[in-house]
Amino acid sequence: MYLVDPAINFDLDISILKEENIKEIKDNMLDNTYYDTLTKRASLYEDQQGNYDYSLFSNIGVTYLYVHQKDKKRGLQTKKEYISIILDFLIILPSLFKKNDIRELGRYDMENYQLHLEEQYPRKTTRSKKITILKSF
């Protein structure tokens, strides 16, 4: 078993992110030292086509792997922004969709989230940025 910092729960669970601990989680997720360990863990269950199995990772774990992808040249500020946008989305996930895992969301859910963003953010550029990041995620 590969060990990582217990401050971030990368393992699959159905715990709901709380706004009280989100600042600490965001700060801890900027540490890229866990990337190789988590990638190795995902590769243990690689399928015949060479695809890694991320089903054992929590929403936070999947977010962490996405933000720190080695083939992407993301600066610190970009990583902070991605983490913030994705985790803010994960916080409202249960209340807005009655679902805890991002893998359970469908197109209809994302269209409803876009409507939610229109109510929250009057500027189209802000909404577009958030949607673009979530779509690529």
Short mmCIF file of C-alpha atoms in Angstrom, two decimals:
data_model
loop_
_atom_site.label_atom_id
_atom_site.label_comp_id
_atom_site.label_asym_id
_atom_site.label_seq_id
_atom_site.Cartn_x
_atom_site.Cartn_y
_atom_site.Cartn_z
CA MET A 1 0.00 0.00 0.00
CA TYR A 2 1.26 3.44 -0.87
CA LEU A 3 1.08 5.90 1.99
CA VAL A 4 0.15 9.53 1.58
CA ASP A 5 -0.58 12.44 3.89
CA PRO A 6 -3.70 11.73 5.95
CA ALA A 7 -4.60 15.44 5.83
CA ILE A 8 -6.14 14.80 2.41
CA ASN A 9 -8.52 11.88 2.00
CA PHE A 10 -7.72 10.47 -1.44
CA ASP A 11 -9.47 7.15 -0.83
CA LEU A 12 -13.01 6.60 -1.97
CA ASP A 13 -15.50 7.64 0.63
CA ILE A 14 -18.83 9.37 0.62
CA SER A 15 -17.90 12.10 3.04
CA ILE A 16 -19.17 15.51 2.16
CA LEU A 17 -16.78 18.42 1.98
CA LYS A 18 -17.48 21.03 4.61
CA GLU A 19 -16.80 24.72 4.20
CA GLU A 20 -15.05 24.70 7.60
CA ASN A 21 -12.15 22.54 6.39
CA ILE A 22 -12.01 23.64 2.77
CA LYS A 23 -9.18 26.18 3.24
CA GLU A 24 -6.90 23.51 4.75
CA ILE A 25 -7.76 21.03 2.01
CA LYS A 26 -7.09 23.61 -0.72
CA ASP A 27 -3.71 24.44 0.80
CA ASN A 28 -2.75 20.77 1.19
CA MET A 29 -3.78 19.96 -2.37
CA LEU A 30 -1.12 22.32 -3.74
CA ASP A 31 1.58 19.91 -2.55
CA ASN A 32 2.43 17.85 -5.64
CA THR A 33 4.53 15.25 -3.82
CA TYR A 34 1.67 12.74 -3.72
CA TYR A 35 1.12 12.60 -7.47
CA ASP A 36 3.50 9.74 -8.26
CA THR A 37 2.24 7.68 -5.34
CA LEU A 38 -1.38 8.11 -6.37
CA THR A 39 -0.63 7.37 -10.01
CA LYS A 40 1.10 4.14 -8.97
CA ARG A 41 -1.95 3.22 -6.89
CA ALA A 42 -4.26 3.81 -9.86
CA SER A 43 -1.99 1.75 -12.13
CA LEU A 44 -2.30 -1.31 -9.87
CA TYR A 45 -5.74 -1.89 -11.35
CA GLU A 46 -4.94 -1.03 -14.96
CA ASP A 47 -7.26 -2.60 -17.53
CA GLN A 48 -6.36 -4.41 -20.75
CA GLN A 49 -6.33 -1.15 -22.75
CA GLY A 50 -3.89 0.50 -20.33
CA ASN A 51 -6.47 2.71 -18.62
CA TYR A 52 -5.96 3.38 -14.94
CA ASP A 53 -8.74 2.64 -12.45
CA TYR A 54 -9.74 5.74 -10.51
CA SER A 55 -12.86 4.22 -8.98
CA LEU A 56 -11.14 3.78 -5.60
CA PHE A 57 -10.33 7.50 -5.32
CA SER A 58 -12.48 10.11 -3.64
CA ASN A 59 -13.61 13.28 -5.38
CA ILE A 60 -10.62 14.97 -3.75
CA GLY A 61 -8.24 12.31 -5.02
CA VAL A 62 -9.48 12.61 -8.58
CA THR A 63 -9.29 16.40 -8.34
CA TYR A 64 -5.74 16.21 -7.04
CA LEU A 65 -4.65 13.94 -9.91
CA TYR A 66 -6.32 16.22 -12.45
CA VAL A 67 -4.71 19.40 -11.13
CA HIS A 68 -1.21 17.91 -10.94
CA GLN A 69 -1.15 16.06 -14.29
CA LYS A 70 2.47 15.79 -15.39
CA ASP A 71 1.75 16.39 -19.07
CA LYS A 72 0.13 19.77 -18.30
CA LYS A 73 2.24 22.83 -17.63
CA ARG A 74 0.14 24.48 -14.94
CA GLY A 75 1.53 27.24 -12.79
CA LEU A 76 0.81 27.64 -9.09
CA GLN A 77 -1.87 30.27 -9.64
CA THR A 78 -3.66 28.10 -12.21
CA LYS A 79 -3.57 25.13 -9.83
CA LYS A 80 -5.02 27.27 -7.05
CA GLU A 81 -7.81 28.43 -9.33
CA TYR A 82 -8.62 24.91 -10.55
CA ILE A 83 -8.65 23.53 -7.01
CA SER A 84 -10.86 26.35 -5.81
CA ILE A 85 -13.40 26.04 -8.62
CA ILE A 86 -13.61 22.25 -8.48
CA LEU A 87 -13.81 22.03 -4.68
CA ASP A 88 -16.43 24.79 -4.54
CA PHE A 89 -18.43 22.69 -6.99
CA LEU A 90 -17.93 19.56 -4.88
CA ILE A 91 -19.18 21.39 -1.78
CA ILE A 92 -22.55 22.17 -3.34
CA LEU A 93 -22.83 18.82 -5.12
CA PRO A 94 -24.95 17.09 -2.44
CA SER A 95 -27.35 19.99 -1.90
CA LEU A 96 -27.80 20.82 -5.58
CA PHE A 97 -27.92 17.32 -7.06
CA LYS A 98 -28.49 14.96 -4.10
CA LYS A 99 -25.35 13.11 -5.22
CA ASN A 100 -21.99 12.80 -3.48
CA ASP A 101 -19.76 11.54 -6.29
CA ILE A 102 -18.93 13.53 -9.41
CA ARG A 103 -18.94 10.32 -11.41
CA GLU A 104 -22.70 10.07 -10.81
CA LEU A 105 -23.44 13.33 -12.60
CA GLY A 106 -24.97 13.44 -16.04
CA ARG A 107 -25.50 16.05 -18.69
CA TYR A 108 -28.79 17.18 -17.15
CA ASP A 109 -27.05 17.81 -13.84
CA MET A 110 -24.39 19.96 -15.49
CA GLU A 111 -27.03 21.95 -17.37
CA ASN A 112 -28.73 22.64 -14.03
CA TYR A 113 -25.40 23.69 -12.58
CA GLN A 114 -24.99 26.17 -15.42
CA LEU A 115 -28.38 27.65 -14.50
CA HIS A 116 -27.23 27.83 -10.89
CA LEU A 117 -24.09 29.72 -11.97
CA GLU A 118 -26.20 32.18 -13.97
CA GLU A 119 -28.06 33.03 -10.77
CA GLN A 120 -24.84 33.34 -8.74
CA TYR A 121 -22.58 35.19 -11.19
CA PRO A 122 -23.90 37.96 -13.43
CA ARG A 123 -20.65 38.15 -15.42
CA LYS A 124 -20.62 35.75 -18.33
CA THR A 125 -16.80 35.45 -18.29
CA THR A 126 -16.83 34.16 -14.70
CA ARG A 127 -19.47 31.56 -15.52
CA SER A 128 -17.66 30.52 -18.69
CA LYS A 129 -14.36 30.04 -16.87
CA LYS A 130 -15.95 27.84 -14.21
CA ILE A 131 -17.85 25.75 -16.77
CA THR A 132 -14.76 25.33 -18.97
CA ILE A 133 -12.65 24.10 -16.07
CA LEU A 134 -15.35 21.67 -14.93
CA LYS A 135 -15.88 20.37 -18.46
CA SER A 136 -12.19 19.65 -18.90
CA PHE A 137 -12.16 18.00 -15.49
#
